[in-house]
Amino acid sequence: MSELNLSTDETRVSYGIGRQLGGQLRDNPPPGVSLDAVLAGLADAFTGLESRVSEAELSASFKVIRDVMQAEAKAKAEAAAGAGLAFLAENAKREGITVLASGLQYEVLTAGAGAKPSREDSVRTHYHGTLIDGSVFDSSYERGQPAEFPVGGVIAGWTEALQLMGTGSKWRLYVPSELAYGAQGVGSIPPHSVLVFDVELLDIL
């Protein structure tokens, strides 16, 4: 590729558009995606050339790839659900683990003697959240700033646990996917993920 001149606003914005498109393809690539074909399609459309593939062929091929992607996503979700159930089953056997009727599991790291919040209260907490493989998806500790929110305004596993915690407590929660983000997932949290949180209840607001 020839050296680009990115010294003007116009060329930098043009490059940025390409970066955005490339990032989208990188993060959610169709199976077997061809960068050469992507660039050819982009160039043909931009310059007004006729499509090299008919609309009928495109529609049929998009359906094939969409079906493949849906099948792959379903397989990943089923594997994640199975891994989560196996993790919780083994974790429940560990000493110090309490299993609630909802399926929520927790262990007390520090027992606080302060008041317990109600569902209607707002609280200040520090927390560190990971997937069962240890991948961090959110952490107020890493941000260096406690989080404040209504007890009834968070995932069901948190709402249940917070009402059992005395202020000053620090618990480790093992949250089944149905008490978290379920089959949808969110952000970097895949569907059917069991979530592990260290939660420190600092104050009731």
mmCIF file of C-alpha atoms in Angstrom, residues 181-186 190-192:
data_model
loop_
_atom_site.group_PDB
_atom_site.id
_atom_site.type_symbol
_atom_site.label_atom_id
_atom_site.label_comp_id
_atom_site.label_asym_id
_atom_site.label_seq_id
_atom_site.Cartn_x
_atom_site.Cartn_y
_atom_site.Cartn_z
ATOM 1 C CA TYR A 181 -27.920 -10.579 32.218
ATOM 2 C CA GLY A 182 -29.302 -13.946 31.106
ATOM 3 C CA ALA A 183 -29.436 -14.961 27.472
ATOM 4 C CA GLN A 184 -28.816 -11.437 26.186
ATOM 5 C CA GLY A 185 -25.492 -10.620 27.801
ATOM 6 C CA VAL A 186 -24.309 -7.023 27.771
ATOM 7 C CA PRO A 190 -21.391 -12.997 26.909
ATOM 8 C CA PRO A 191 -24.883 -14.548 27.062
ATOM 9 C CA HIS A 192 -25.529 -17.034 29.882
#
